[in-house]
Structure formats: structure tokens, C-alpha cells
JSON list of C-alpha atoms and ligand atoms in Angstrom, two decimals:
[
{"chain": "T", "resi": 1, "resn": "MET", "atom": "CA", "xyz": [22.68, 76.22, 24.10]},
{"chain": "T", "resi": 2, "resn": "SER", "atom": "CA", "xyz": [25.24, 75.24, 26.66]},
{"chain": "T", "resi": 3, "resn": "SER", "atom": "CA", "xyz": [25.40, 78.83, 27.85]},
{"chain": "T", "resi": 4, "resn": "ASN", "atom": "CA", "xyz": [21.70, 78.65, 28.83]},
{"chain": "T", "resi": 5, "resn": "PRO", "atom": "CA", "xyz": [21.32, 76.60, 32.05]},
{"chain": "T", "resi": 6, "resn": "ARG", "atom": "CA", "xyz": [17.49, 76.77, 31.96]},
{"chain": "T", "resi": 7, "resn": "PRO", "atom": "CA", "xyz": [17.23, 76.93, 35.77]},
{"chain": "T", "resi": 8, "resn": "THR", "atom": "CA", "xyz": [13.51, 76.12, 36.02]},
{"chain": "T", "resi": 9, "resn": "ALA", "atom": "CA", "xyz": [13.68, 72.83, 34.21]},
{"chain": "T", "resi": 10, "resn": "SER", "atom": "CA", "xyz": [16.95, 71.65, 35.74]},
{"chain": "T", "resi": 11, "resn": "ASN", "atom": "CA", "xyz": [15.69, 72.48, 39.22]},
{"chain": "T", "resi": 12, "resn": "GLY", "atom": "CA", "xyz": [12.39, 70.72, 38.73]},
{"chain": "T", "resi": 13, "resn": "ALA", "atom": "CA", "xyz": [13.69, 67.31, 37.76]},
{"chain": "T", "resi": 14, "resn": "PRO", "atom": "CA", "xyz": [16.14, 66.74, 40.61]},
{"chain": "T", "resi": 15, "resn": "ALA", "atom": "CA", "xyz": [13.51, 67.91, 43.08]},
{"chain": "T", "resi": 16, "resn": "SER", "atom": "CA", "xyz": [10.96, 65.30, 42.03]},
{"chain": "T", "resi": 17, "resn": "ARG", "atom": "CA", "xyz": [13.65, 62.63, 41.80]},
{"chain": "T", "resi": 18, "resn": "GLY", "atom": "CA", "xyz": [14.64, 63.55, 45.36]},
{"chain": "T", "resi": 19, "resn": "ALA", "atom": "CA", "xyz": [11.03, 63.30, 46.51]},
{"chain": "T", "resi": 20, "resn": "ILE", "atom": "CA", "xyz": [10.72, 59.81, 44.95]},
{"chain": "T", "resi": 21, "resn": "ALA", "atom": "CA", "xyz": [13.92, 58.76, 46.64]},
{"chain": "T", "resi": 22, "resn": "VAL", "atom": "CA", "xyz": [12.58, 59.95, 50.01]},
{"chain": "T", "resi": 23, "resn": "VAL", "atom": "CA", "xyz": [9.33, 58.05, 49.48]},
{"chain": "T", "resi": 24, "resn": "VAL", "atom": "CA", "xyz": [11.21, 54.90, 48.49]},
{"chain": "T", "resi": 25, "resn": "VAL", "atom": "CA", "xyz": [13.44, 55.15, 51.54]},
{"chain": "T", "resi": 26, "resn": "LEU", "atom": "CA", "xyz": [10.39, 55.69, 53.76]},
{"chain": "T", "resi": 27, "resn": "LEU", "atom": "CA", "xyz": [8.62, 52.69, 52.23]},
{"chain": "T", "resi": 28, "resn": "LEU", "atom": "CA", "xyz": [11.69, 50.48, 52.70]},
{"chain": "T", "resi": 29, "resn": "ALA", "atom": "CA", "xyz": [11.95, 51.69, 56.30]},
{"chain": "T", "resi": 30, "resn": "LEU", "atom": "CA", "xyz": [8.25, 50.90, 56.84]},
{"chain": "T", "resi": 31, "resn": "VAL", "atom": "CA", "xyz": [8.59, 47.42, 55.32]},
{"chain": "T", "resi": 32, "resn": "TRP", "atom": "CA", "xyz": [11.75, 46.67, 57.25]},
{"chain": "T", "resi": 33, "resn": "GLY", "atom": "CA", "xyz": [10.45, 48.18, 60.47]},
{"chain": "T", "resi": 34, "resn": "GLY", "atom": "CA", "xyz": [7.13, 46.41, 60.01]},
{"chain": "T", "resi": 35, "resn": "LYS", "atom": "CA", "xyz": [8.93, 43.11, 59.71]},
{"chain": "T", "resi": 36, "resn": "GLN", "atom": "CA", "xyz": [10.63, 43.65, 63.00]},
{"chain": "T", "resi": 37, "resn": "TYR", "atom": "CA", "xyz": [7.27, 44.08, 64.68]},
{"chain": "T", "resi": 38, "resn": "ALA", "atom": "CA", "xyz": [5.00, 41.87, 62.66]},
{"chain": "T", "resi": 39, "resn": "MET", "atom": "CA", "xyz": [7.22, 38.79, 62.30]},
{"chain": "T", "resi": 40, "resn": "PRO", "atom": "CA", "xyz": [6.68, 36.63, 65.35]},
{"chain": "T", "resi": 41, "resn": "ASP", "atom": "CA", "xyz": [9.65, 35.02, 67.00]},
{"chain": "T", "resi": 42, "resn": "PHE", "atom": "CA", "xyz": [9.71, 31.29, 67.57]},
{"chain": "T", "resi": 43, "resn": "VAL", "atom": "CA", "xyz": [11.41, 29.06, 70.08]},
{"chain": "T", "resi": 44, "resn": "ALA", "atom": "CA", "xyz": [11.79, 25.31, 70.04]},
{"chain": "T", "resi": 45, "resn": "CYS", "atom": "CA", "xyz": [8.89, 23.71, 71.92]},
{"chain": "T", "resi": 46, "resn": "PRO", "atom": "CA", "xyz": [10.21, 22.55, 75.31]},
{"chain": "T", "resi": 47, "resn": "ASP", "atom": "CA", "xyz": [7.65, 19.75, 75.59]},
{"chain": "T", "resi": 48, "resn": "CYS", "atom": "CA", "xyz": [8.82, 17.87, 72.50]},
{"chain": "T", "resi": 49, "resn": "GLY", "atom": "CA", "xyz": [12.34, 19.31, 72.14]},
{"chain": "T", "resi": 50, "resn": "GLY", "atom": "CA", "xyz": [11.39, 20.92, 68.83]},
{"chain": "T", "resi": 51, "resn": "ARG", "atom": "CA", "xyz": [10.36, 17.71, 67.12]},
{"chain": "T", "resi": 52, "resn": "GLY", "atom": "CA", "xyz": [6.63, 18.20, 67.25]},
{"chain": "T", "resi": 53, "resn": "ILE", "atom": "CA", "xyz": [6.17, 14.56, 68.30]},
{"chain": "T", "resi": 54, "resn": "ALA", "atom": "CA", "xyz": [4.88, 13.44, 71.68]},
{"chain": "T", "resi": 55, "resn": "SER", "atom": "CA", "xyz": [5.37, 10.17, 73.53]},
{"chain": "T", "resi": 56, "resn": "CYS", "atom": "CA", "xyz": [2.43, 7.80, 73.22]},
{"chain": "T", "resi": 57, "resn": "GLY", "atom": "CA", "xyz": [2.85, 6.36, 76.69]},
{"chain": "T", "resi": 58, "resn": "ALA", "atom": "CA", "xyz": [4.19, 2.98, 75.55]},
{"chain": "T", "resi": 59, "resn": "PRO", "atom": "CA", "xyz": [7.17, 1.80, 77.64]},
{"chain": "T", "resi": 60, "resn": "GLY", "atom": "CA", "xyz": [10.37, 3.50, 76.42]},
{"chain": "T", "resi": 61, "resn": "CYS", "atom": "CA", "xyz": [8.58, 5.73, 73.91]},
{"chain": "T", "resi": 62, "resn": "GLU", "atom": "CA", "xyz": [10.12, 9.18, 73.75]},
{"chain": "T", "resi": 63, "resn": "HIS", "atom": "CA", "xyz": [9.03, 11.53, 70.97]},
{"chain": "T", "resi": 64, "resn": "GLY", "atom": "CA", "xyz": [7.69, 8.49, 69.07]},
{"chain": "T", "resi": 65, "resn": "GLU", "atom": "CA", "xyz": [10.98, 6.61, 69.25]},
{"chain": "T", "resi": 66, "resn": "VAL", "atom": "CA", "xyz": [12.22, 3.74, 71.37]},
{"chain": "T", "resi": 67, "resn": "ASP", "atom": "CA", "xyz": [15.72, 2.36, 71.97]},
{"chain": "T", "resi": 68, "resn": "CYS", "atom": "CA", "xyz": [17.09, 0.31, 69.11]},
{"chain": "T", "resi": 69, "resn": "PRO", "atom": "CA", "xyz": [16.38, -3.39, 69.74]},
{"chain": "T", "resi": 70, "resn": "GLY", "atom": "CA", "xyz": [19.69, -4.27, 68.06]},
{"chain": "T", "resi": 71, "resn": "THR", "atom": "CA", "xyz": [23.08, -4.68, 69.67]},
{"chain": "T", "resi": 72, "resn": "CYS", "atom": "CA", "xyz": [24.50, -1.24, 68.89]},
{"chain": "T", "resi": 73, "resn": "LEU", "atom": "CA", "xyz": [26.34, 0.91, 71.39]},
{"chain": "T", "resi": 74, "resn": "ARG", "atom": "CA", "xyz": [23.93, 3.55, 72.68]},
{"chain": "T", "resi": 75, "resn": "ALA", "atom": "CA", "xyz": [23.27, 5.96, 75.54]},
{"chain": "T", "resi": 76, "resn": "SER", "atom": "CA", "xyz": [21.40, 3.28, 77.44]},
{"chain": "T", "resi": 77, "resn": "SER", "atom": "CA", "xyz": [24.25, 0.76, 77.14]},
{"chain": "T", "resi": 78, "resn": "PRO", "atom": "CA", "xyz": [25.62, -0.19, 80.58]},
{"chain": "T", "resi": 79, "resn": "GLY", "atom": "CA", "xyz": [29.11, 0.77, 81.63]},
{"chain": "T", "resi": 80, "resn": "TRP", "atom": "CA", "xyz": [29.72, 4.29, 80.32]},
{"chain": "T", "resi": 81, "resn": "GLN", "atom": "CA", "xyz": [32.72, 5.66, 82.19]},
{"chain": "T", "resi": 82, "resn": "LYS", "atom": "CA", "xyz": [35.45, 8.24, 81.98]},
{"chain": "T", "resi": 83, "resn": "MET", "atom": "CA", "xyz": [38.88, 6.83, 81.27]},
{"chain": "T", "resi": 84, "resn": "ASN", "atom": "CA", "xyz": [42.39, 8.15, 80.83]},
{"chain": "T", "resi": 85, "resn": "VAL", "atom": "CA", "xyz": [43.21, 7.39, 77.24]},
{"chain": "T", "resi": 86, "resn": "ARG", "atom": "CA", "xyz": [46.23, 8.94, 75.60]},
{"chain": "T", "resi": 87, "resn": "GLY", "atom": "CA", "xyz": [45.24, 11.53, 73.00]},
{"chain": "T", "resi": 88, "resn": "HIS", "atom": "CA", "xyz": [41.70, 11.81, 74.39]},
{"chain": "T", "resi": 89, "resn": "SER", "atom": "CA", "xyz": [40.05, 14.25, 76.76]},
{"chain": "T", "resi": 90, "resn": "ALA", "atom": "CA", "xyz": [39.56, 12.97, 80.32]},
{"chain": "T", "resi": 91, "resn": "ASP", "atom": "CA", "xyz": [35.88, 13.89, 79.99]},
{"chain": "T", "resi": 92, "resn": "GLU", "atom": "CA", "xyz": [35.17, 11.43, 77.19]},
{"chain": "T", "resi": 93, "resn": "LEU", "atom": "CA", "xyz": [32.91, 8.51, 78.02]},
{"chain": "T", "resi": 94, "resn": "TRP", "atom": "CA", "xyz": [33.86, 4.96, 77.13]},
{"chain": "T", "resi": 95, "resn": "VAL", "atom": "CA", "xyz": [32.43, 1.50, 77.40]},
{"chain": "T", "resi": 96, "resn": "ARG", "atom": "CA", "xyz": [34.88, -1.29, 78.11]},
{"chain": "T", "resi": 97, "resn": "PHE", "atom": "CA", "xyz": [34.53, -4.75, 76.59]},
{"chain": "T", "resi": 98, "resn": "VAL", "atom": "CA", "xyz": [36.54, -7.53, 78.18]},
{"chain": "T", "resi": 99, "resn": "HIS", "atom": "CA", "xyz": [37.81, -10.24, 75.82]},
{"chain": "T", "resi": 100, "resn": "ASP", "atom": "CA", "xyz": [37.73, -13.88, 76.86]},
{"chain": "T", "resi": 101, "resn": "ASP", "atom": "CA", "xyz": [41.49, -13.73, 77.61]},
{"chain": "T", "resi": 102, "resn": "GLY", "atom": "CA", "xyz": [40.95, -10.94, 80.16]},
{"chain": "T", "resi": 103, "resn": "SER", "atom": "CA", "xyz": [42.35, -8.12, 78.04]},
{"chain": "T", "resi": 104, "resn": "TRP", "atom": "CA", "xyz": [39.91, -5.46, 76.98]},
{"chain": "T", "resi": 105, "resn": "VAL", "atom": "CA", "xyz": [39.05, -2.86, 74.42]},
{"chain": "T", "resi": 106, "resn": "ALA", "atom": "CA", "xyz": [36.94, 0.31, 74.79]},
{"chain": "T", "resi": 107, "resn": "TRP", "atom": "CA", "xyz": [34.93, 2.50, 72.39]},
{"chain": "T", "resi": 108, "resn": "ASN", "atom": "CA", "xyz": [33.93, 6.07, 73.16]},
{"chain": "T", "resi": 109, "resn": "ASP", "atom": "CA", "xyz": [30.59, 7.75, 72.64]},
{"chain": "T", "resi": 110, "resn": "ARG", "atom": "CA", "xyz": [31.46, 8.69, 69.09]},
{"chain": "T", "resi": 111, "resn": "HIS", "atom": "CA", "xyz": [30.81, 5.05, 68.29]},
{"chain": "T", "resi": 112, "resn": "LYS", "atom": "CA", "xyz": [27.18, 5.14, 69.38]},
{"chain": "T", "resi": 113, "resn": "GLY", "atom": "CA", "xyz": [25.08, 3.38, 66.80]},
{"chain": "T", "resi": 114, "resn": "GLU", "atom": "CA", "xyz": [27.82, 0.90, 65.92]},
{"chain": "T", "resi": 115, "resn": "VAL", "atom": "CA", "xyz": [27.52, -2.79, 66.61]},
{"chain": "T", "resi": 116, "resn": "ILE", "atom": "CA", "xyz": [30.09, -4.21, 69.06]},
{"chain": "T", "resi": 117, "resn": "GLU", "atom": "CA", "xyz": [30.11, -7.99, 68.76]},
{"chain": "T", "resi": 118, "resn": "LYS", "atom": "CA", "xyz": [32.19, -10.79, 70.22]},
{"chain": "T", "resi": 119, "resn": "VAL", "atom": "CA", "xyz": [33.83, -12.88, 67.56]},
{"chain": "T", "resi": 120, "resn": "GLU", "atom": "CA", "xyz": [35.90, -15.88, 68.65]},
{"chain": "T", "resi": 121, "resn": "GLY", "atom": "CA", "xyz": [36.31, -14.50, 72.15]},
{"chain": "T", "resi": 122, "resn": "ARG", "atom": "CA", "xyz": [37.25, -11.00, 71.13]},
{"chain": "T", "resi": 123, "resn": "TRP", "atom": "CA", "xyz": [35.04, -7.89, 70.83]},
{"chain": "T", "resi": 124, "resn": "VAL", "atom": "CA", "xyz": [35.02, -6.27, 67.44]},
{"chain": "T", "resi": 125, "resn": "ASN", "atom": "CA", "xyz": [33.30, -3.25, 65.97]},
{"chain": "T", "resi": 126, "resn": "ARG", "atom": "CA", "xyz": [31.04, -4.31, 63.11]},
{"chain": "T", "resi": 127, "resn": "GLY", "atom": "CA", "xyz": [30.22, -0.73, 62.08]},
{"chain": "T", "resi": 128, "resn": "ARG", "atom": "CA", "xyz": [26.90, 1.01, 61.69]},
{"chain": "T", "resi": 129, "resn": "CYS", "atom": "CA", "xyz": [23.92, -0.80, 63.18]},
{"chain": "T", "resi": 130, "resn": "PRO", "atom": "CA", "xyz": [21.64, -2.14, 60.41]},
{"chain": "T", "resi": 131, "resn": "VAL", "atom": "CA", "xyz": [18.56, -2.04, 62.65]},
{"chain": "T", "resi": 132, "resn": "CYS", "atom": "CA", "xyz": [18.60, 1.68, 63.47]},
{"chain": "T", "resi": 133, "resn": "GLN", "atom": "CA", "xyz": [20.97, 2.84, 60.71]},
{"chain": "T", "resi": 134, "resn": "GLY", "atom": "CA", "xyz": [23.28, 4.09, 63.46]},
{"chain": "T", "resi": 135, "resn": "LYS", "atom": "CA", "xyz": [20.71, 6.35, 65.04]},
{"chain": "T", "resi": 136, "resn": "THR", "atom": "CA", "xyz": [20.37, 4.17, 68.21]},
{"chain": "T", "resi": 137, "resn": "ARG", "atom": "CA", "xyz": [16.62, 4.86, 68.20]},
{"chain": "T", "resi": 138, "resn": "VAL", "atom": "CA", "xyz": [13.84, 3.39, 66.08]},
{"chain": "T", "resi": 139, "resn": "ALA", "atom": "CA", "xyz": [10.17, 4.32, 65.56]},
{"chain": "T", "resi": 140, "resn": "CYS", "atom": "CA", "xyz": [7.90, 3.25, 68.39]},
{"chain": "T", "resi": 141, "resn": "ALA", "atom": "CA", "xyz": [5.87, 0.18, 67.28]},
{"chain": "T", "resi": 142, "resn": "LYS", "atom": "CA", "xyz": [2.73, 1.51, 68.95]},
{"chain": "T", "resi": 143, "resn": "CYS", "atom": "CA", "xyz": [2.59, 5.10, 67.66]},
{"chain": "T", "resi": 144, "resn": "GLN", "atom": "CA", "xyz": [5.15, 5.11, 64.81]},
{"chain": "T", "resi": 145, "resn": "GLY", "atom": "CA", "xyz": [6.00, 8.67, 65.84]},
{"chain": "T", "resi": 146, "resn": "LYS", "atom": "CA", "xyz": [2.59, 9.92, 64.74]},
{"chain": "T", "resi": 147, "resn": "VAL", "atom": "CA", "xyz": [1.36, 11.44, 68.01]},
{"chain": "T", "resi": 148, "resn": "ALA", "atom": "CA", "xyz": [1.61, 15.20, 67.58]},
{"chain": "T", "resi": 149, "resn": "CYS", "atom": "CA", "xyz": [2.81, 17.27, 70.54]},
{"chain": "T", "resi": 150, "resn": "GLU", "atom": "CA", "xyz": [-0.20, 19.01, 72.06]},
{"chain": "T", "resi": 151, "resn": "ARG", "atom": "CA", "xyz": [1.59, 22.12, 73.23]},
{"chain": "T", "resi": 152, "resn": "CYS", "atom": "CA", "xyz": [2.92, 23.09, 69.80]},
{"chain": "T", "resi": 153, "resn": "ALA", "atom": "CA", "xyz": [0.29, 21.18, 67.75]},
{"chain": "T", "resi": 154, "resn": "GLY", "atom": "CA", "xyz": [3.07, 19.20, 66.09]},
{"chain": "T", "resi": 155, "resn": "ARG", "atom": "CA", "xyz": [4.91, 22.27, 64.79]},
{"chain": "T", "resi": 156, "resn": "GLY", "atom": "CA", "xyz": [7.87, 21.81, 67.11]},
{"chain": "T", "resi": 157, "resn": "ARG", "atom": "CA", "xyz": [8.02, 25.51, 67.83]},
{"chain": "T", "resi": 158, "resn": "LEU", "atom": "CA", "xyz": [6.16, 28.08, 69.85]},
{"chain": "T", "resi": 159, "resn": "ARG", "atom": "CA", "xyz": [5.62, 31.80, 69.25]},
{"chain": "T", "resi": 160, "resn": "THR", "atom": "CA", "xyz": [7.31, 33.90, 71.89]},
{"chain": "T", "resi": 161, "resn": "TRP", "atom": "CA", "xyz": [4.32, 36.26, 71.77]},
{"chain": "T", "resi": 162, "resn": "LEU", "atom": "CA", "xyz": [0.60, 36.10, 70.84]},
{"chain": "Q", "resi": 201, "resn": "ZN", "atom": "ZN1", "xyz": [5.90, 20.49, 71.11]},
{"chain": "Q", "resi": 202, "resn": "ZN", "atom": "ZN1", "xyz": [5.07, 5.54, 70.98]},
{"chain": "Q", "resi": 203, "resn": "ZN", "atom": "ZN1", "xyz": [20.94, 0.01, 66.50]}
]
């Protein structure tokens, strides 16, 4: 038995297996290649910064949010300035709070969303703002963030083609 290689049969099977393999590879190439062409690319919508929410026109409303009405430190707080603080980059921004005795303390922008309060003449950090949960922005009372961006129809992204 082992001396008979039966060339016809042994040639036939590998040939068809090879053909199947070629077809599979071609199909995979088609699927993969098709994906490259058929899948659209998206970019963040420049009108809404990728949020899909537009401003309603109310004062201060940006993307359906307004500045926190609380007392947290935020981008709109007055007095942001660069300072030379040991162990910190000269590019960091700080806000200085002067105590009643004339000395002062400063917090940098990593403390945005934290409440800085004066207690018995001295400024203290009370931690995360309970009004905005430390986000420094709250939902706009007029639109509640429900005005969809027109350009991206509220999706927050745009196709780069079609
Ligand atoms: Zn948009
Ligand atoms: Zn609004
Ligand atoms: Zn706040």
C-alpha cells in the first residue's frame, strides 16, 4: 500500500485545496480593500467642536453650556497669570488670592472647578465645586444643551467625502 503513491488522487486534493485557499485570500483582499474604499472617514465637526450641540444664542451659551454660576475657579476667572513657582513650569497659569493680612496664595489651572473661598480672612480651597461638579460649565437654562448643531445634524462629526 505504502509503495503505491496513487499520483492522480494525491495530486487532485492539494490542487483543489490550493484553489480554495486562493479564493479565500481573494475574498479577504476584496473585503479588506473594499473597507478601505467604502468606509467613509470622519472628522470632528468644526462648528460644534465635535459635540453636536449648538449655541442657542442666549448670553454666554456655548454648545448648550454656560459658565458655572458658583464660585469655582474657571477659565473666565479674572487674574490668570504666569508666575515663577519652584517646581513648576514658567508657562503655568495661576490666580493669586490675597489674604486680609496682605500675604497671598495662588492656585494653578489644574484647580479649575474647585471652590476658592475666604474663611476668616484667608483664602482656602474647598475642593470640587458642587454646582458644576468641577466642570466649570453648566447646562444653559434656555436650551439645556438640546439645540443640535446644523452643520453635522447633531452627530458631532462630518464625513470627509460624499
Ligand atoms: Zn457640528
Ligand atoms: Zn443655550
Ligand atoms: Zn462650579
